[in-house]
């Protein structure tokens, strides 16, 4: 949940803020990091909803959290390194107070030293024959692993890791070959024109090819690691400090904050092309129809990028060997400014292409709807909302509530008899958008209560009495529906406006965050990044918190995530659940939830697809919890054979079709004729909807609501 808060409001929390945040402008990276450390500490202590004491116990938690991020697999640091680091176990609180970089520099310098050594070590391992017949096994569960005692043991562990990757790659080659053979057999058996290329390879040829692929992947991963600036690891270090306060309090470097803003708003200034990295080279990926790269008519997916000229008066920058995110920053810039790419085409010709940067929408961020034609002959509206997006900086920018309103108007014209609002995997967004969306479905009323660190409770209300849709409404959720999704689903549920259907409970994020720009408190114009800070907890109008518990569905159906450790309740640093008094609100005529659940349970009891979904989910979760795996090729092959047999058992799920028919809106039907990328996305979306078992059951529930 993200909330826009003014600087004046922030100052009300801590009147002495200016006395504590005054620093001279830093002269180098070390001074900048030191300034950030102290600024983060002060911001956490004064503005966090539930500040922790900065003491030795806090230091120990930060220490453990840091190494979970830096070397969770315990492949890089030796035990001697960890023994040396342990001397700082109870000192990280002091380092935060002082802006002391000694521990950060010690661990990151050592990390880069070990990476250099392991890079050479793995190249040596891969230059010699690798025996896949030994009875080795690899420990998969990080908590069961220990740091190697010395370089010899570390080499053995990396050799095992390499073996595992080779075996996986051989399995991939086998699977591709089997699939190709099935295609060819099908073509021959059906006497169709044979255009299928099928050239089986020997076990030795697969081993050689797999080893080569793994060598390339490992070489490239170390190349990318070494290209990463040490300063980038500072964000990881700072987040060990912040996330011990709670999992949603995070430090963002200027670069990371920029990326977050673009995703949140749903737009980027650039040329509209994906940048892909492969073996040290950067290539153009899919081009967005209508964006500058596409409009140039000179660029195509697969072009190799050699240089980027970011500004007219600057020299082109050679991007060969550069990390993709660095090249992307060169390509992006201010709207209306030129950028020139030098590319190598597939025919080896070199081209310079100049484009004018434009605003490119990230359409996957926005709401979308479609008409569902059910088996009973009735039409229903399906609205998918991936996030509660809003553009705080541009009053004319897109936001979730306006998008939902536009979709509702289109669906009403289609004379639908009910609406399904899909909030599955919606991680949240703007708090204000919740109220605006609620107002599209019901009259004015409170939708959430917000409590700050002083215990002050504010009730936020939707003030609109002009709903667009007052007919039957069902909200879909899963374990990844979080924050704003939970407020909206919870409000609809408390009022009795909609039935919530899906996973037994949602994610359980009941906290509100805001961004605090660190340079606001400093005597400098430098950008020190920002702290996304938990400042409030929210509560349903019923007084119930969603923190840790989430929203309990009215109509429960387990899915893949129901068997996994997904949700706030599995995070040791998540804030606790609590409850406040109910606010005054008028409940609407309630739905007969017990009857609907009883009918749903009866249907699911004899539904083989649902049973198979549960069995598949439990099996996959069991796989994720396996602690070791054999590295003996014969045993590995047997294991893969058993797994394939199990996968074959679940293949019916891939062929499942819910029998629902979907109709695009007229404007989208026209667009797919001109926009290839949109047409592909739309086709994939429609196919996924046709395979959606939970949607079928939801439509059936909706048909019973009057």
XYZ file of C-alpha atoms in Angstrom, residues 94-466:
373
model
C 26.981 0.986 16.193
C 28.050 1.143 12.549
C 24.586 2.394 11.562
C 24.673 5.117 14.200
C 28.167 6.203 13.166
C 27.935 5.727 9.407
C 30.831 3.276 9.730
C 31.545 1.291 6.542
C 34.092 -1.138 7.975
C 31.822 -4.209 7.903
C 30.263 -3.401 4.519
C 33.651 -2.858 2.842
C 35.179 -5.933 4.490
C 32.394 -8.250 3.279
C 31.992 -6.819 -0.228
C 35.744 -6.651 -0.896
C 36.001 -10.263 0.260
C 33.028 -11.229 -1.912
C 34.707 -9.833 -5.032
C 37.957 -11.565 -4.057
C 36.157 -14.903 -3.725
C 34.302 -14.385 -7.005
C 37.628 -13.845 -8.809
C 38.984 -17.040 -7.276
C 35.830 -19.065 -8.003
C 35.708 -17.784 -11.590
C 39.197 -19.202 -12.222
C 38.318 -22.338 -10.260
C 35.192 -23.084 -12.306
C 37.021 -22.493 -15.587
C 39.608 -25.037 -14.478
C 36.886 -27.523 -13.455
C 35.159 -27.131 -16.825
C 38.410 -27.531 -18.761
C 38.747 -31.122 -17.529
C 36.537 -34.208 -17.953
C 33.638 -34.248 -15.494
C 32.601 -37.650 -14.183
C 28.823 -37.930 -13.962
C 28.948 -41.515 -12.699
C 30.175 -40.712 -9.183
C 27.693 -41.072 -6.325
C 27.676 -37.415 -5.352
C 24.700 -35.466 -4.160
C 23.985 -31.762 -3.907
C 22.352 -30.131 -0.887
C 19.542 -27.940 -2.235
C 18.151 -26.483 0.986
C 20.234 -23.403 1.947
C 19.530 -23.875 5.658
C 21.138 -27.329 5.483
C 24.273 -26.035 3.771
C 27.429 -24.907 5.561
C 30.218 -22.678 4.348
C 33.182 -24.630 2.932
C 36.121 -25.006 5.305
C 38.765 -24.214 2.693
C 39.397 -23.718 -1.032
C 39.558 -27.481 -1.620
C 36.103 -28.052 -0.148
C 34.788 -24.999 -1.988
C 36.063 -26.462 -5.261
C 34.203 -29.717 -4.543
C 30.991 -27.821 -3.851
C 31.273 -25.829 -7.080
C 32.058 -29.006 -8.975
C 28.815 -30.494 -7.628
C 26.925 -27.350 -8.623
C 28.377 -27.577 -12.138
C 27.446 -31.261 -12.376
C 23.884 -30.429 -11.350
C 23.623 -27.789 -14.040
C 25.055 -30.132 -16.691
C 22.581 -32.854 -15.734
C 19.732 -30.353 -15.940
C 20.916 -29.169 -19.344
C 21.160 -32.777 -20.619
C 17.603 -33.338 -19.390
C 16.486 -30.238 -21.282
C 18.133 -31.531 -24.474
C 16.473 -34.926 -23.988
C 13.056 -33.319 -23.488
C 13.428 -31.158 -26.598
C 14.477 -34.188 -28.644
C 11.537 -36.258 -27.379
C 9.105 -33.438 -28.173
C 10.544 -33.094 -31.672
C 10.243 -36.838 -32.250
C 6.585 -36.786 -31.199
C 5.901 -33.974 -33.673
C 7.614 -35.832 -36.469
C 5.827 -39.112 -35.687
C 2.511 -37.259 -35.684
C 3.241 -35.690 -39.080
C 4.287 -39.046 -40.579
C 1.361 -40.957 -39.074
C -1.131 -38.399 -40.368
C 0.578 -38.299 -43.787
C 1.160 -34.551 -43.600
C 3.994 -32.644 -45.344
C 7.104 -33.416 -43.309
C 8.842 -30.144 -42.394
C 9.930 -31.244 -38.922
C 13.682 -31.361 -38.339
C 14.597 -34.276 -36.137
C 18.262 -35.155 -35.713
C 18.790 -37.284 -32.597
C 22.154 -36.987 -30.887
C 24.136 -39.486 -28.845
C 24.448 -39.315 -25.057
C 28.049 -38.160 -25.467
C 27.077 -35.396 -27.877
C 24.467 -34.187 -25.409
C 27.002 -34.244 -22.587
C 29.482 -32.192 -24.628
C 26.834 -29.686 -25.679
C 25.415 -29.418 -22.148
C 28.878 -28.849 -20.675
C 29.547 -26.115 -23.235
C 26.224 -24.423 -22.434
C 26.909 -24.525 -18.699
C 30.412 -23.149 -19.223
C 28.981 -20.224 -21.207
C 26.322 -19.556 -18.569
C 28.752 -19.625 -15.645
C 31.333 -17.534 -17.493
C 28.679 -14.964 -18.339
C 27.302 -14.899 -14.788
C 30.749 -14.096 -13.378
C 31.313 -11.499 -16.099
C 28.048 -9.815 -15.132
C 28.916 -10.006 -11.451
C 32.277 -8.307 -11.954
C 30.669 -5.616 -14.065
C 28.363 -4.761 -11.193
C 29.597 -1.764 -9.256
C 30.410 -2.298 -5.606
C 28.197 0.672 -4.812
C 25.219 -1.396 -6.054
C 25.731 -3.803 -3.157
C 25.240 -0.938 -0.731
C 21.483 -1.093 -1.353
C 21.557 -4.766 -0.314
C 23.452 -3.835 2.842
C 21.067 -1.005 3.748
C 18.029 -3.205 3.149
C 19.307 -5.665 5.723
C 18.961 -2.798 8.218
C 15.559 -1.596 6.980
C 13.809 -4.944 6.427
C 14.438 -6.003 10.010
C 12.057 -3.165 10.950
C 9.468 -4.733 8.638
C 9.600 -6.378 5.176
C 8.089 -3.359 3.384
C 10.552 -0.745 4.624
C 13.243 -0.578 1.962
C 16.084 1.647 0.827
C 15.974 2.577 -2.870
C 19.023 3.890 -4.681
C 18.249 6.700 -7.184
C 18.319 4.127 -10.005
C 16.009 1.693 -8.205
C 13.600 4.483 -7.252
C 13.376 5.525 -10.897
C 12.514 1.954 -11.902
C 9.879 1.710 -9.170
C 8.250 4.970 -10.260
C 8.022 3.823 -13.870
C 6.336 0.566 -12.919
C 3.982 2.307 -10.491
C 2.903 4.959 -12.992
C 2.878 2.537 -15.915
C 4.927 4.585 -18.341
C 8.530 5.138 -19.382
C 10.291 7.707 -21.547
C 12.297 5.863 -24.177
C 12.127 4.134 -27.560
C 9.791 1.228 -26.766
C 12.075 -1.792 -27.072
C 13.168 -4.581 -24.768
C 16.934 -4.912 -24.334
C 18.222 -8.470 -24.015
C 21.657 -9.583 -22.907
C 23.408 -12.637 -24.317
C 27.042 -13.646 -23.903
C 28.300 -10.113 -23.392
C 26.264 -8.533 -26.197
C 23.055 -6.531 -26.083
C 20.244 -7.161 -28.551
C 16.927 -5.533 -29.298
C 13.990 -7.622 -28.157
C 10.303 -7.092 -28.905
C 9.437 -3.612 -30.213
C 6.313 -1.834 -28.931
C 3.975 -1.063 -31.808
C 3.702 2.687 -32.336
C 6.775 3.531 -30.242
C 9.913 5.268 -31.651
C 11.921 2.070 -32.362
C 9.006 0.561 -34.275
C 8.211 3.817 -36.099
C 11.823 4.120 -37.309
C 11.226 1.143 -39.650
C 14.985 0.542 -39.422
C 15.191 -1.556 -36.268
C 14.042 -5.132 -35.707
C 14.156 -7.647 -32.868
C 17.541 -9.383 -32.900
C 19.610 -6.344 -33.920
C 22.893 -6.233 -31.987
C 23.425 -2.883 -30.214
C 26.976 -1.585 -30.565
C 26.783 2.050 -29.423
C 24.346 4.500 -27.836
C 24.559 8.239 -28.312
C 22.454 9.590 -25.472
C 22.746 13.312 -26.300
C 23.508 15.124 -29.597
C 26.595 16.869 -28.213
C 28.110 13.746 -26.665
C 30.231 10.979 -28.126
C 28.546 7.579 -28.636
C 29.142 5.093 -25.821
C 30.333 1.584 -26.726
C 27.872 -0.787 -24.997
C 29.539 -4.109 -25.937
C 30.038 -5.971 -22.657
C 27.859 -3.506 -20.762
C 25.102 -4.675 -18.426
C 21.644 -4.234 -19.907
C 20.389 -1.915 -17.154
C 23.282 0.482 -17.785
C 22.531 0.580 -21.511
C 18.832 1.134 -20.802
C 19.693 4.196 -18.718
C 21.597 5.620 -21.685
C 18.667 4.980 -24.027
C 16.080 6.524 -21.721
C 15.960 10.267 -21.184
C 13.753 13.320 -21.431
C 10.680 13.292 -23.604
C 11.244 14.889 -27.011
C 15.040 14.492 -27.007
C 17.035 12.486 -29.601
C 18.901 9.242 -28.992
C 21.009 7.386 -31.566
C 21.623 3.631 -31.650
C 24.365 2.042 -33.717
C 23.303 -1.518 -34.484
C 24.584 -4.531 -36.369
C 21.835 -6.112 -38.461
C 21.549 -9.853 -39.005
C 23.169 -9.429 -42.434
C 26.179 -7.830 -40.642
C 25.502 -4.337 -42.011
C 25.940 -1.446 -39.556
C 23.245 1.200 -39.144
C 22.915 4.383 -37.133
C 19.306 5.096 -36.195
C 18.240 8.340 -34.507
C 14.886 8.467 -32.717
C 13.026 11.002 -30.599
C 12.202 9.683 -27.146
C 8.507 9.366 -26.335
C 6.319 8.323 -23.452
C 5.712 4.588 -23.778
C 2.914 3.007 -21.770
C 3.574 -0.223 -19.876
C 0.185 -1.689 -20.729
C 0.519 -4.728 -18.488
C 0.083 -2.291 -15.569
C -3.426 -1.239 -16.594
C -6.924 -2.676 -16.149
C -8.494 -4.635 -18.981
C -11.891 -6.245 -19.539
C -13.615 -8.765 -21.759
C -17.136 -10.149 -22.147
C -17.647 -13.706 -20.863
C -20.317 -15.741 -22.634
C -21.341 -18.399 -20.126
C -22.789 -21.836 -20.683
C -26.210 -20.646 -19.496
C -26.366 -18.207 -22.404
C -25.853 -15.116 -20.257
C -23.125 -12.503 -20.610
C -20.884 -11.356 -17.778
C -18.114 -8.789 -17.575
C -14.599 -9.791 -16.508
C -12.215 -7.034 -15.380
C -8.577 -7.814 -14.661
C -6.803 -5.249 -12.459
C -3.043 -5.953 -12.135
C -2.298 -2.980 -9.824
C -3.783 0.116 -8.212
C -1.664 2.382 -10.369
C -1.747 6.186 -10.246
C 0.374 9.016 -11.633
C 0.873 11.450 -8.741
C 2.937 13.838 -10.852
C 0.565 14.177 -13.816
C -3.103 15.040 -13.126
C -3.913 13.825 -16.649
C -2.001 10.579 -16.201
C -3.665 7.172 -16.093
C -4.958 5.688 -12.877
C -6.704 2.456 -11.938
C -10.076 3.965 -11.031
C -10.469 5.820 -14.339
C -9.471 2.677 -16.217
C -11.992 0.559 -14.296
C -14.681 3.189 -14.952
C -13.959 3.088 -18.692
C -14.133 -0.733 -18.702
C -17.425 -0.720 -16.782
C -18.981 1.684 -19.283
C -17.943 -0.602 -22.152
C -19.303 -3.672 -20.372
C -22.640 -1.988 -19.595
C -23.046 -1.285 -23.306
C -22.688 -5.042 -23.843
C -25.614 -5.613 -21.424
C -23.686 -7.896 -19.101
C -25.597 -9.295 -16.116
C -22.794 -9.368 -13.586
C -19.174 -8.284 -13.042
C -16.128 -10.282 -11.978
C -13.293 -8.129 -10.624
C -10.067 -10.153 -10.730
C -7.555 -9.049 -8.071
C -5.460 -12.219 -8.217
C -1.729 -11.488 -7.862
C -2.475 -7.768 -7.518
C 0.150 -6.561 -5.043
C -1.545 -3.233 -4.336
C -0.682 0.369 -5.097
C -2.324 3.685 -4.241
C -4.555 3.927 -1.166
C -6.722 6.677 -2.691
C -7.539 4.543 -5.735
C -9.299 2.019 -3.486
C -11.935 4.551 -2.471
C -12.388 5.790 -6.025
C -12.883 2.233 -7.318
C -15.274 1.415 -4.488
C -17.350 4.430 -5.556
C -17.842 2.873 -8.977
C -19.764 -0.011 -7.386
C -21.635 1.495 -4.412
C -22.690 4.691 -2.699
C -20.623 6.808 -0.338
C -19.209 5.304 2.836
C -15.994 4.617 4.748
C -13.699 2.016 3.202
C -10.663 1.876 5.505
C -9.365 3.022 8.860
C -5.746 4.139 9.125
C -3.759 4.291 12.374
C -0.427 6.090 12.739
C 2.408 5.493 15.204
C 0.804 7.782 17.793
C -2.396 5.750 17.759
C -4.403 8.398 15.909
C -7.083 6.786 13.728
C -8.333 8.351 10.502
C -11.338 7.017 8.607
C -11.108 7.343 4.819
C -14.361 7.437 2.883
C -15.618 7.226 -0.646
C -17.791 10.308 -1.128
C -19.362 9.410 -4.470
C -23.053 8.571 -4.714
C -22.954 7.885 -8.435
